[in-house]
Coordinates of C-alpha atoms in Angstrom, one line a residue:
Chain A
X11 CA 40.6 14.5 -3.9
X12 CA 39.0 11.3 -2.4
X13 CA 35.9 11.2 -0.4
X14 CA 36.5 10.9 3.3
X15 CA 34.1 8.2 4.0
X16 CA 34.4 6.2 0.9
X17 CA 36.0 2.8 1.1
X18 CA 37.3 1.3 -2.2
X19 CA 35.3 1.6 -5.4
X20 CA 31.8 1.4 -4.4
X21 CA 31.5 1.4 -0.6
X22 CA 31.0 4.0 2.1
X23 CA 31.7 3.4 5.8
X24 CA 29.6 5.5 8.1
X25 CA 31.6 7.5 10.7
X26 CA 28.7 7.4 13.2
X27 CA 26.5 4.5 12.0
X28 CA 22.8 5.6 11.8
X29 CA 20.3 3.6 13.8
X30 CA 17.3 1.7 12.6
X31 CA 15.2 2.8 15.6
X32 CA 11.7 1.5 14.5
X33 CA 10.3 -0.6 11.9
X34 CA 6.8 -1.8 10.8
X35 CA 5.5 -4.2 8.3
X36 CA 2.0 -4.8 6.8
X37 CA 1.3 -7.8 4.5
X38 CA -1.5 -9.5 2.6
X39 CA -3.2 -12.9 3.5
X40 CA -0.8 -15.3 1.7
X41 CA 2.2 -13.7 3.3
X42 CA 0.5 -13.8 6.7
X43 CA 0.1 -17.6 6.2
X44 CA 3.7 -18.1 5.3
X45 CA 6.6 -19.2 7.6
X46 CA 7.3 -15.6 8.6
X47 CA 3.6 -14.8 9.4
X48 CA 4.0 -14.0 13.1
X49 CA 7.0 -11.6 12.4
X50 CA 4.7 -9.0 10.5
X51 CA 2.9 -6.3 12.5
X52 CA -0.3 -6.5 10.6
X53 CA -2.0 -8.9 8.1
X54 CA -4.8 -7.5 5.9
X55 CA -6.7 -10.5 4.4
X56 CA -8.8 -8.4 1.9
X57 CA -6.6 -7.9 -1.4
X58 CA -8.5 -4.6 -1.9
X59 CA -7.8 -3.5 1.8
X60 CA -11.3 -2.0 1.7
X61 CA -10.4 0.3 -1.2
X62 CA -11.9 0.2 -4.6
X63 CA -8.8 -0.5 -6.6
X64 CA -5.6 -2.6 -6.1
X65 CA -3.4 0.4 -6.6
X66 CA -5.2 2.2 -3.7
X67 CA -4.8 -1.0 -1.7
X68 CA -1.1 -0.9 -2.2
X69 CA -1.0 2.7 -1.0
X70 CA -2.9 1.7 2.1
X71 CA -0.3 -0.9 2.9
X72 CA 2.5 1.5 2.5
X73 CA 0.8 4.4 4.3
X74 CA -0.1 2.0 7.3
X75 CA 3.5 0.8 7.4
X76 CA 4.8 4.4 7.7
X77 CA 2.2 5.5 10.3
X78 CA 2.9 2.4 12.4
X79 CA 6.7 3.2 12.3
X80 CA 6.0 6.7 13.4
X81 CA 3.7 5.5 16.2
X82 CA 6.3 3.1 17.5
X83 CA 8.8 5.9 17.6
X84 CA 6.4 8.4 19.1
X85 CA 7.0 10.8 16.2
X86 CA 4.8 13.0 14.1
X87 CA 5.3 13.4 10.3
X88 CA 6.7 17.0 10.9
X89 CA 9.6 15.5 13.0
X90 CA 10.9 13.6 9.9
X91 CA 13.4 15.3 7.7
X92 CA 13.0 13.2 4.7
X93 CA 10.7 10.4 3.3
X94 CA 12.6 8.0 1.0
X95 CA 10.2 5.6 -0.7
X96 CA 9.5 3.9 -4.1
X97 CA 7.6 1.0 -5.5
X98 CA 7.1 -0.9 -8.8
X99 CA 4.3 0.9 -10.4
X100 CA 4.8 3.3 -13.2
X101 CA 6.0 6.7 -11.9
X102 CA 6.2 5.1 -8.4
X103 CA 2.7 6.1 -7.8
X104 CA 2.3 4.3 -4.4
X105 CA 5.2 6.2 -3.0
X106 CA 4.1 9.6 -4.6
X107 CA 0.6 9.4 -3.3
X108 CA 1.5 8.3 0.2
X109 CA 4.0 11.1 0.3
X110 CA 1.2 13.5 -0.5
X111 CA -0.7 12.1 2.5
X112 CA 2.2 12.3 4.9
X113 CA 3.4 15.7 3.7
X114 CA 7.1 14.9 4.7
X115 CA 9.8 16.3 2.3
X116 CA 10.0 13.5 -0.2
X117 CA 12.8 11.9 -2.2
X118 CA 11.3 9.3 -4.6
X119 CA 13.4 6.3 -5.4
X120 CA 13.3 3.6 -8.1
X121 CA 15.4 0.6 -7.7
X122 CA 12.6 -1.8 -8.5
X123 CA 12.8 -4.6 -5.8
X124 CA 16.0 -3.2 -4.3
X125 CA 14.3 0.0 -3.4
X126 CA 14.3 -0.6 0.4
X127 CA 18.1 -1.2 0.3
X128 CA 18.6 1.8 -1.9
X129 CA 16.7 3.8 0.6
X130 CA 18.6 2.4 3.5
X131 CA 21.8 3.3 1.8
X132 CA 20.8 6.8 0.8
X133 CA 19.1 7.5 4.0
X134 CA 22.1 6.5 6.0
X135 CA 24.3 8.8 3.9
X136 CA 22.0 11.7 4.5
X137 CA 22.1 11.1 8.2
X138 CA 25.8 10.5 8.6
X139 CA 26.5 13.4 6.2
X140 CA 24.7 15.6 8.8
X141 CA 21.8 16.5 6.6
X142 CA 19.1 14.9 8.6
X143 CA 18.3 13.4 12.0
X144 CA 15.2 11.3 11.2
X145 CA 14.5 9.6 8.0
X146 CA 11.6 7.4 7.0
X147 CA 12.4 4.7 4.4
X148 CA 9.8 2.3 2.9
X149 CA 8.7 0.4 -0.1
X150 CA 5.7 -1.7 -1.2
X151 CA 4.3 -4.2 -3.8
X152 CA 1.0 -5.9 -4.5
X153 CA 0.5 -9.1 -6.3
X154 CA -2.3 -7.9 -8.4
X155 CA -0.9 -4.5 -9.3
X156 CA 2.4 -6.0 -10.3
X157 CA 0.9 -8.8 -12.4
X158 CA -1.4 -6.4 -14.1
X159 CA 1.5 -4.0 -15.0
X160 CA 4.3 -6.4 -15.8
X161 CA 2.7 -9.8 -16.8
X162 CA -1.0 -10.7 -17.6
X163 CA -4.3 -9.6 -16.3
X164 CA -4.9 -11.6 -13.1
X165 CA -8.0 -13.4 -14.3
X166 CA -6.4 -14.5 -17.7
X167 CA -5.8 -18.1 -18.0
X168 CA -2.1 -18.6 -18.1
X169 CA 0.3 -21.2 -16.8
X170 CA 3.3 -20.0 -14.7
X171 CA 6.7 -21.4 -15.6
X172 CA 8.6 -23.2 -12.8
X173 CA 11.1 -20.2 -12.5
X174 CA 8.3 -17.6 -12.1
X175 CA 8.1 -15.9 -8.7
X176 CA 5.2 -14.7 -6.7
X177 CA 4.9 -10.9 -6.0
X178 CA 4.6 -10.2 -2.4
X179 CA 1.7 -8.1 -1.2
X180 CA 3.1 -6.0 1.6
X181 CA 4.9 -2.9 2.6
X182 CA 7.9 -2.5 5.0
X183 CA 9.0 0.8 6.6
X184 CA 11.7 1.9 8.9
X185 CA 12.9 4.9 10.7
X186 CA 16.6 5.8 10.5
X187 CA 17.9 8.1 13.2
X188 CA 21.2 9.8 14.1
X189 CA 21.0 8.5 17.6
X190 CA 19.1 6.0 19.6
X191 CA 19.0 2.2 20.1
X192 CA 18.5 -0.5 17.5
X193 CA 20.4 -2.2 14.7
X194 CA 23.0 0.1 13.0
X195 CA 23.9 0.6 9.4
X196 CA 27.7 0.6 9.3
X197 CA 28.4 0.3 5.5
X198 CA 26.6 0.7 2.2
X199 CA 27.7 -0.6 -1.2
X200 CA 26.0 1.1 -4.1
X201 CA 25.5 -1.3 -7.0
X202 CA 26.4 -1.0 -10.7
X203 CA 23.7 -1.8 -13.3
X204 CA 24.6 -5.3 -14.5
X205 CA 23.2 -7.2 -17.5
X206 CA 24.5 -10.7 -18.4
X207 CA 22.0 -11.1 -21.1
X208 CA 19.0 -12.6 -19.4
X209 CA 15.8 -11.5 -21.2
X210 CA 13.2 -13.9 -19.6
X211 CA 10.8 -11.9 -17.5
X212 CA 9.6 -15.1 -16.0
X213 CA 13.0 -15.9 -14.6
X214 CA 13.9 -12.8 -12.6
X215 CA 16.2 -14.7 -10.2
X216 CA 18.5 -15.5 -13.2
X217 CA 18.5 -11.9 -14.4
X218 CA 19.3 -10.5 -11.0
X219 CA 21.8 -13.0 -9.6
X220 CA 24.7 -11.4 -11.5
X221 CA 23.9 -8.0 -10.0
X222 CA 23.9 -9.4 -6.5
X223 CA 27.2 -11.1 -7.1
X224 CA 28.8 -8.0 -8.6
X225 CA 27.7 -5.9 -5.5
X226 CA 28.8 -8.6 -3.0
X227 CA 32.2 -9.0 -4.6
X228 CA 32.8 -5.3 -4.6
X229 CA 31.6 -5.1 -1.1
X230 CA 33.9 -7.8 0.2
X231 CA 36.9 -6.3 -1.8
X232 CA 36.2 -2.7 -0.7
X233 CA 35.9 -3.6 3.0
X234 CA 38.6 -6.4 2.9
X235 CA 36.2 -8.7 4.6
X236 CA 35.3 -12.3 3.9
X237 CA 32.1 -14.2 3.8
X238 CA 32.8 -15.6 7.2
X239 CA 32.7 -12.1 8.8
X240 CA 28.9 -12.1 8.3
X241 CA 26.4 -14.2 10.2
X242 CA 24.1 -13.9 7.2
X243 CA 24.4 -12.7 3.5
X244 CA 20.8 -11.9 2.6
X245 CA 19.5 -11.3 -1.0
X246 CA 16.3 -9.6 -1.7
X247 CA 14.2 -11.8 -4.1
X248 CA 16.3 -14.1 -6.2
X249 CA 14.2 -17.2 -5.5
X250 CA 15.6 -20.7 -5.3
X251 CA 17.0 -20.8 -8.8
X252 CA 18.5 -17.3 -8.5
X253 CA 20.1 -18.4 -5.1
X254 CA 21.7 -21.3 -6.8
X255 CA 23.1 -19.1 -9.6
X256 CA 24.4 -16.5 -7.2
X257 CA 26.2 -19.1 -5.2
X258 CA 27.7 -20.5 -8.4
X259 CA 28.8 -17.0 -9.5
X260 CA 30.3 -16.3 -6.1
X261 CA 32.3 -19.5 -6.2
X262 CA 33.8 -18.4 -9.5
X263 CA 34.9 -15.2 -7.7
X264 CA 36.4 -17.4 -5.0
X265 CA 33.8 -16.9 -2.3
X266 CA 31.8 -19.8 -0.8
X267 CA 28.4 -18.6 0.3
X268 CA 26.7 -21.8 0.8
X269 CA 26.4 -21.9 4.6
X270 CA 25.6 -18.3 5.1
X271 CA 23.3 -17.2 2.3
X272 CA 19.6 -16.9 2.3
X273 CA 17.1 -15.0 0.2
X274 CA 13.9 -13.1 1.3
X275 CA 12.0 -14.6 -1.5
X276 CA 12.8 -18.1 -0.1
X277 CA 12.1 -17.2 3.5
X278 CA 8.8 -15.5 3.0
X279 CA 6.8 -18.4 1.5
X280 CA 6.5 -22.1 2.0
X281 CA 7.3 -23.3 -1.5
X282 CA 6.0 -26.7 -0.8
X283 CA 2.5 -25.7 0.0
X284 CA 1.9 -22.2 -1.1
X285 CA 2.2 -22.6 -4.9
X286 CA 4.7 -19.7 -5.4
X287 CA 7.0 -21.7 -7.8
X288 CA 10.6 -20.2 -7.3
X289 CA 9.6 -18.0 -4.3
X290 CA 8.5 -14.5 -3.5
X291 CA 9.5 -11.3 -5.3
X292 CA 8.6 -7.6 -5.5
X293 CA 9.6 -4.5 -3.5
X294 CA 7.5 -5.8 -0.6
X295 CA 9.5 -9.0 -0.3
X296 CA 12.9 -7.6 0.9
X297 CA 11.1 -4.7 2.6
X298 CA 8.8 -6.9 4.9
X299 CA 11.4 -9.5 5.5
X300 CA 14.2 -7.1 6.4
X301 CA 12.0 -4.7 8.4
X302 CA 10.3 -7.8 10.2
X303 CA 12.3 -11.0 10.6
X304 CA 15.8 -9.8 10.1
X305 CA 15.4 -6.7 12.3
X306 CA 13.9 -8.9 15.1
X307 CA 16.8 -11.3 14.9
X308 CA 19.2 -8.2 15.1
X309 CA 17.4 -6.8 18.0
X310 CA 17.5 -10.2 19.8
X311 CA 21.2 -10.5 18.9
X312 CA 20.4 -13.9 17.2
X313 CA 22.2 -12.2 14.3
X314 CA 25.1 -9.9 14.8
X315 CA 26.2 -8.8 11.4
X316 CA 24.1 -9.0 8.2
X317 CA 25.0 -8.1 4.7
X318 CA 21.7 -7.4 3.0
X319 CA 21.6 -7.0 -0.7
X320 CA 18.5 -5.8 -2.3
X321 CA 18.2 -6.8 -6.0
X322 CA 16.2 -5.0 -8.7
X323 CA 15.3 -5.8 -12.3
X324 CA 15.2 -2.5 -14.1
X325 CA 13.2 -3.4 -17.1
X326 CA 9.7 -2.3 -18.2
X327 CA 7.0 -4.2 -20.2
X328 CA 7.9 -1.8 -23.0
X329 CA 11.6 -2.8 -23.1
X330 CA 10.7 -6.5 -22.8
X331 CA 8.3 -6.0 -25.8
X332 CA 11.1 -4.4 -27.8
X333 CA 13.2 -7.5 -27.2
X334 CA 15.8 -5.9 -24.8
X335 CA 17.5 -7.9 -22.1
X336 CA 17.1 -7.1 -18.4
X337 CA 19.4 -4.6 -16.7
X338 CA 19.6 -5.3 -12.9
X339 CA 21.1 -3.8 -9.9
X340 CA 22.0 -4.8 -6.3
X341 CA 22.4 -2.4 -3.4
X342 CA 24.0 -3.6 -0.2
X343 CA 23.9 -2.5 3.4
X344 CA 25.7 -3.9 6.5
X345 CA 23.4 -4.1 9.5
X346 CA 24.9 -4.7 12.9
X347 CA 23.1 -5.6 16.1
Chain B
X4 CA -18.8 -41.8 -31.6
X5 CA -18.8 -38.1 -32.6
X6 CA -18.1 -37.3 -28.9
X7 CA -15.1 -39.5 -28.8
X8 CA -13.7 -38.0 -32.0
X9 CA -14.4 -34.5 -30.8
X10 CA -12.6 -35.3 -27.5
X11 CA -9.5 -36.8 -29.2
X12 CA -9.1 -34.2 -32.0
X13 CA -9.8 -31.2 -29.7
X14 CA -7.6 -32.7 -27.1
X15 CA -4.8 -33.2 -29.5
X16 CA -4.9 -29.7 -30.9
X17 CA -4.5 -28.5 -27.2
X18 CA -1.6 -30.8 -26.7
X19 CA 0.1 -29.5 -29.8
X20 CA -0.1 -26.0 -28.6
X21 CA 1.0 -27.0 -25.0
X22 CA 4.1 -28.6 -26.5
X23 CA 4.7 -25.4 -28.5
X24 CA 4.5 -23.3 -25.3
X25 CA 6.5 -25.6 -23.0
X26 CA 9.3 -26.5 -25.4
X27 CA 9.9 -23.1 -27.0
X28 CA 10.9 -19.9 -25.2
X29 CA 8.9 -17.7 -22.9
X30 CA 7.8 -15.5 -25.7
X31 CA 4.8 -17.5 -26.7
X32 CA 1.9 -15.9 -24.7
X33 CA -1.8 -16.8 -24.9
X34 CA -2.2 -14.0 -27.3
X35 CA 0.3 -15.4 -29.6
X36 CA -1.2 -18.8 -29.4
X37 CA -4.6 -17.5 -30.3
X38 CA -3.4 -15.4 -33.2
X39 CA -1.6 -18.3 -34.5
X40 CA -4.5 -20.7 -34.2
X41 CA -7.0 -18.3 -35.9
X42 CA -4.5 -17.7 -38.7
X43 CA -3.7 -21.4 -39.2
X44 CA -7.4 -22.0 -39.3
X45 CA -7.9 -19.6 -42.1
X46 CA -5.0 -21.1 -44.0
X47 CA -6.0 -24.7 -43.6
X48 CA -9.5 -23.9 -44.4
X49 CA -8.6 -21.9 -47.6
X50 CA -6.6 -24.9 -49.0
X51 CA -9.5 -27.2 -48.2
X52 CA -8.1 -29.3 -45.3
X53 CA -10.2 -27.9 -42.4
X54 CA -13.6 -28.7 -43.8
X55 CA -12.9 -32.6 -43.8
X56 CA -11.6 -32.2 -40.3
X57 CA -14.8 -30.6 -39.2
X58 CA -16.8 -33.3 -40.9
X59 CA -14.7 -35.9 -39.0
X60 CA -14.5 -34.4 -35.6
X61 CA -17.3 -32.0 -35.2
X62 CA -16.8 -29.8 -32.2
X63 CA -13.3 -31.2 -31.8
X64 CA -12.4 -28.9 -34.8
X65 CA -14.9 -26.1 -34.5
X66 CA -14.4 -25.3 -30.8
X67 CA -10.6 -24.6 -30.9
X68 CA -10.0 -21.1 -32.1
X69 CA -8.8 -22.5 -35.4
X70 CA -12.5 -23.1 -35.9
X71 CA -13.1 -19.4 -35.9
X72 CA -10.5 -19.0 -38.7
X73 CA -12.3 -21.7 -40.6
X74 CA -15.6 -19.8 -40.3
X75 CA -13.9 -16.5 -41.3
X76 CA -12.3 -18.1 -44.4
X77 CA -15.3 -19.9 -45.6
X78 CA -17.4 -16.8 -45.1
X79 CA -15.0 -14.8 -47.3
X80 CA -14.8 -17.4 -49.9
X81 CA -18.6 -18.0 -50.1
X82 CA -19.0 -14.2 -50.0
X83 CA -17.0 -14.0 -53.2
X84 CA -19.1 -16.7 -54.8
X85 CA -22.3 -14.7 -53.9
X86 CA -21.1 -11.1 -54.4
X87 CA -17.7 -11.1 -56.1
X88 CA -15.0 -8.8 -54.8
X89 CA -17.3 -7.3 -52.2
X90 CA -17.7 -10.7 -50.6
X91 CA -14.1 -10.9 -49.7
X92 CA -14.7 -7.7 -47.5
X93 CA -18.1 -8.6 -45.9
X94 CA -18.2 -12.4 -46.0
X95 CA -15.7 -13.3 -43.3
X96 CA -16.9 -11.1 -40.5
X97 CA -20.5 -11.7 -41.3
X98 CA -20.1 -15.5 -40.9
X99 CA -18.2 -15.1 -37.6
X100 CA -20.5 -12.4 -36.3
X101 CA -22.3 -14.5 -33.7
X102 CA -19.1 -15.5 -31.9
X103 CA -17.5 -12.1 -32.0
X104 CA -20.7 -10.3 -30.9
X105 CA -21.2 -12.8 -28.1
X106 CA -17.7 -12.2 -26.9
X107 CA -18.1 -8.4 -27.0
X108 CA -21.5 -8.3 -25.3
X109 CA -20.9 -11.0 -22.6
X110 CA -17.4 -9.6 -22.2
X111 CA -18.7 -6.1 -21.5
X112 CA -21.4 -7.3 -19.2
X113 CA -19.1 -9.5 -17.2
X114 CA -16.7 -6.5 -16.7
X115 CA -19.8 -4.5 -15.5
X116 CA -20.9 -7.1 -13.0
X117 CA -17.8 -8.6 -11.6
X118 CA -14.8 -7.1 -9.7
X119 CA -11.5 -9.0 -10.5
X120 CA -10.6 -11.4 -7.7
X121 CA -6.8 -10.9 -8.1
Chain C
X27 CA 19.6 -30.5 -4.8
X28 CA 22.6 -32.7 -5.5
X29 CA 23.3 -30.9 -8.7
X30 CA 27.0 -30.7 -9.2
X31 CA 27.7 -27.7 -11.2
X32 CA 31.0 -27.5 -12.9
X33 CA 32.9 -24.2 -12.6
X34 CA 32.0 -22.9 -16.0
X35 CA 31.9 -19.2 -15.3
X36 CA 35.0 -17.0 -15.6
X37 CA 34.5 -13.4 -14.5
X38 CA 37.8 -12.4 -16.1
X39 CA 36.7 -13.2 -19.6
X40 CA 35.3 -10.5 -21.8
X41 CA 31.6 -9.6 -21.2
X42 CA 30.3 -11.3 -24.3
X43 CA 31.9 -14.7 -23.3
X44 CA 30.6 -14.2 -19.7
X45 CA 27.2 -13.8 -21.2
X46 CA 27.6 -17.1 -23.1
X47 CA 28.8 -18.9 -20.1
X48 CA 26.1 -17.5 -17.9
X49 CA 23.4 -18.6 -20.4
X50 CA 24.6 -22.1 -20.1
X51 CA 24.5 -21.8 -16.3
X52 CA 21.0 -20.6 -16.3
X53 CA 20.0 -23.3 -18.7
X54 CA 21.4 -25.9 -16.4
X55 CA 19.9 -24.6 -13.2
X56 CA 16.4 -23.5 -14.4
X57 CA 14.0 -26.5 -14.5
X58 CA 11.8 -27.3 -17.6
X59 CA 8.1 -27.1 -17.2
X60 CA 6.5 -30.5 -16.5
X61 CA 5.7 -31.2 -20.1
X62 CA 4.1 -34.6 -19.7
X63 CA 1.8 -33.5 -16.9
X64 CA 0.9 -30.2 -18.6
X65 CA 0.1 -32.3 -21.8
X66 CA -2.1 -34.6 -20.1
X67 CA -4.0 -31.8 -18.4
X68 CA -4.3 -29.9 -21.7
X69 CA -5.5 -33.0 -23.5
X70 CA -8.1 -33.8 -20.9
X71 CA -9.5 -30.3 -20.3
X72 CA -9.3 -29.2 -23.9
X73 CA -10.9 -32.4 -25.1
X74 CA -13.7 -32.1 -22.5
X75 CA -14.5 -28.6 -23.5
X76 CA -14.9 -29.8 -27.1
X77 CA -17.2 -32.6 -25.9
X78 CA -19.4 -30.0 -24.1
X79 CA -19.4 -28.1 -27.4
X80 CA -20.5 -31.2 -29.2
X81 CA -23.3 -31.7 -26.8
X82 CA -24.6 -28.2 -27.2
X83 CA -24.2 -28.5 -31.0
X84 CA -26.3 -31.8 -31.0
X85 CA -29.0 -30.1 -28.8
X86 CA -29.2 -27.1 -31.1
X87 CA -29.4 -29.4 -34.3
X88 CA -32.1 -31.3 -32.4
X89 CA -34.0 -28.1 -32.2
X90 CA -34.0 -27.9 -35.9
X91 CA -31.1 -25.4 -36.5
X92 CA -28.9 -26.0 -39.6
X93 CA -25.2 -26.8 -39.2
X94 CA -24.0 -23.2 -39.4
X95 CA -26.6 -21.8 -37.0
X96 CA -26.1 -24.7 -34.5
X97 CA -22.3 -24.0 -34.6
X98 CA -23.0 -20.3 -34.0
X99 CA -25.3 -21.0 -31.1
X100 CA -22.7 -23.4 -29.6
X101 CA -20.1 -20.6 -29.8
X102 CA -22.5 -18.2 -28.0
X103 CA -23.1 -20.6 -25.2
X104 CA -19.4 -21.4 -24.8
X105 CA -18.4 -17.7 -24.8
X106 CA -21.1 -17.0 -22.2
X107 CA -19.9 -19.8 -19.8
X108 CA -16.2 -18.6 -20.3
X109 CA -17.1 -15.0 -19.6
X110 CA -19.0 -16.0 -16.5
X111 CA -16.3 -18.2 -15.1
X112 CA -13.8 -15.5 -15.7
X113 CA -15.9 -13.0 -13.8
X114 CA -16.1 -15.3 -10.9
X115 CA -12.4 -15.7 -10.9
X116 CA -12.4 -19.4 -11.7
X117 CA -11.1 -19.6 -15.3
X118 CA -7.6 -18.7 -14.4
X119 CA -7.7 -21.2 -11.6
X120 CA -8.5 -24.0 -14.1
X121 CA -6.0 -22.7 -16.5
X122 CA -3.2 -22.9 -14.1
X123 CA -3.4 -26.6 -14.5
X124 CA -5.0 -27.0 -18.0
X125 CA -2.7 -24.6 -19.8
X126 CA -3.3 -24.8 -23.5
X127 CA -6.5 -26.8 -22.8
X128 CA -8.1 -23.7 -21.7
X129 CA -6.4 -21.3 -24.1
X130 CA -7.0 -23.0 -27.4
X131 CA -10.9 -23.4 -27.3
X132 CA -13.1 -20.4 -28.1
X133 CA -13.6 -20.1 -24.3
X134 CA -9.9 -19.0 -24.1
X135 CA -10.8 -16.2 -26.7
X136 CA -13.6 -15.1 -24.4
X137 CA -11.4 -15.3 -21.3
X138 CA -8.7 -13.1 -23.1
X139 CA -11.3 -10.5 -23.7
X140 CA -12.9 -10.5 -20.2
X141 CA -9.7 -10.7 -18.2
X142 CA -8.2 -7.3 -19.2
X143 CA -11.5 -5.7 -19.3
X144 CA -12.3 -6.6 -15.7
X145 CA -9.1 -4.8 -14.5
X146 CA -10.0 -1.7 -16.5
X147 CA -13.2 -1.1 -14.5
X148 CA -11.3 1.4 -12.4
X149 CA -10.4 3.4 -15.5
X150 CA -13.9 3.9 -16.7
X151 CA -16.5 2.1 -18.6
X152 CA -15.7 3.7 -22.0
X153 CA -11.9 4.1 -22.4
X154 CA -11.2 1.5 -19.6
X155 CA -13.5 -1.5 -20.2
X156 CA -14.5 -0.6 -23.8
X157 CA -10.9 -0.3 -25.0
X158 CA -9.3 -3.1 -22.9
X159 CA -11.7 -5.8 -24.1
X160 CA -9.6 -5.8 -27.2
X161 CA -6.1 -5.7 -25.8
X162 CA -5.7 -9.5 -26.5
X163 CA -8.8 -10.0 -28.8
X164 CA -7.7 -7.1 -31.0
X165 CA -4.7 -8.9 -32.6
X166 CA -6.7 -12.1 -33.0
X167 CA -9.4 -10.2 -35.0
X168 CA -6.8 -8.2 -36.9
X169 CA -5.0 -11.5 -38.0
X170 CA -8.1 -13.5 -38.5
X171 CA -10.0 -11.0 -40.5
X172 CA -7.0 -10.0 -42.6
X173 CA -6.2 -13.7 -43.3
X174 CA -9.7 -14.4 -44.3
X175 CA -9.8 -11.3 -46.5
X176 CA -6.6 -12.5 -48.1
X177 CA -8.2 -16.0 -48.7
X178 CA -11.3 -14.3 -50.2
X179 CA -9.1 -12.1 -52.5
X180 CA -7.0 -15.0 -53.7
X181 CA -10.3 -17.0 -54.4
X182 CA -11.6 -14.0 -56.2
X183 CA -8.5 -13.6 -58.4
X184 CA -7.6 -17.3 -59.0
X185 CA -10.8 -19.2 -58.0
X186 CA -13.3 -21.0 -60.4
X187 CA -15.2 -17.7 -61.1
X188 CA -12.1 -15.5 -61.5
X189 CA -12.9 -12.3 -63.3
X190 CA -12.4 -12.4 -67.1
X191 CA -8.9 -11.3 -68.4
X192 CA -7.0 -12.6 -65.4

């Protein structure tokens, strides 16, 4: 028996495409000063967001993004069927604790930095499957919580390599609904976990580019579409070197991305003046750029069809310490104006 | 003159480590660098190379963490001269006690006083 | 970028070969750290910290301390300065440029103790700060002390005053 809405090996096509009817973004100071600064709903300059720890600050970002989304849609938490959220911290504590505050039935997700796209895909399936009418999706990251957990203490004297990326401080949230106006989710391609042997935790773009390529290729094959069918093919947080590697990988599969590809990690910061090395990264990077800038462009119909591919590196400091290479995943969603 | 020698020798040790970090893979963290330096300091001191370097360059040899290794090694060796086998156990740390205690005490107070800036 | 990559990756080959090809691709695309600039910074800042150390050493000798005590006093002052700068959030800013120049001196040792401890404040003053002070310093002390003990043991067994019968 084949699944009715499944297309090809990894893609689903929604019968009634769910609608992204509201979005909200909250970011930190550096992101607010970046090129997309005026596309975010709120900029909080204090890295502690008035809280006593960075972990609490990250929760505040995520909770405010959800509350703003609900306000924009004139909904109360009890109107929402499911909350789909995740983040980078161990046991996805940011999402768990925000879910406690919102008291919406909660499905915790972990796709590392791909989480917002994983949430979009799963949320759209739940809605088109008839299991929900309103779903909140969101994801967050914070520079200091991520540095502390994955790299070095923030005050430790270390030199970053040129391929290192800067974790975005910010949260993005969106409301998926069965009916309404706004950009629509027409397809989703769930990624396989891919590992081409990269082990360098300071070169995440190189680790994740193969996952983005694998998902993109499968998406194009499954839907029998070409790169030219999209106004934009957007990846989550590959950074400039990861972008170059993805485009080269795609060429070897026979697809030329060069004119139509961009990356949230490149869009969010001004690499010349913001000292972010290869670009932005973290769950908050694709979440804030997608829920802010990209949704705006779709609403204004400056973009009509976007293939968004969230990329996630699925390692932990433990596996890096044990010398393992980095498994990565890419989840893709088609957004139409 | 001793200032110039301290600058040159201290600076060169730093350059050697910088090259080690830049030209090898990502696995060389500050922790690895410091462990390597202190161990190398002990070894060079034990075979008698580090003491002449200290005589030549002063703080240029004692301020890099290999200098801590030198103090530990000389403490243990002199401890053996004074107290035999027991000296190998209490000589090293005793000689380095000032630096270690300062790091613990000031480190603890710094953590009490300051909030990390991020 | 003007970088003209040859088509070196073949997705139809077995996974192990893909990994090899991809490794080469990554190598080609990823830039090397600015070695010359980093080295100049490391040399200048590292050298300067040693000069500051020398100035304190001379000062303490001038006060009548012997060589060992003047050295110990110098260490204490440098460690204090590094702990203070780390607390103010300045040490990592200097280190971004100076690299090994700020890691190698004893100030780097102090920084590596204070930095993790600062972040552990939220986990309590005993098992947070107290334990995390040693997350980087612990290995340094373990290796330093063990190596010194070994040096002392070898000196005891094979040195000029080796116990009779050996």
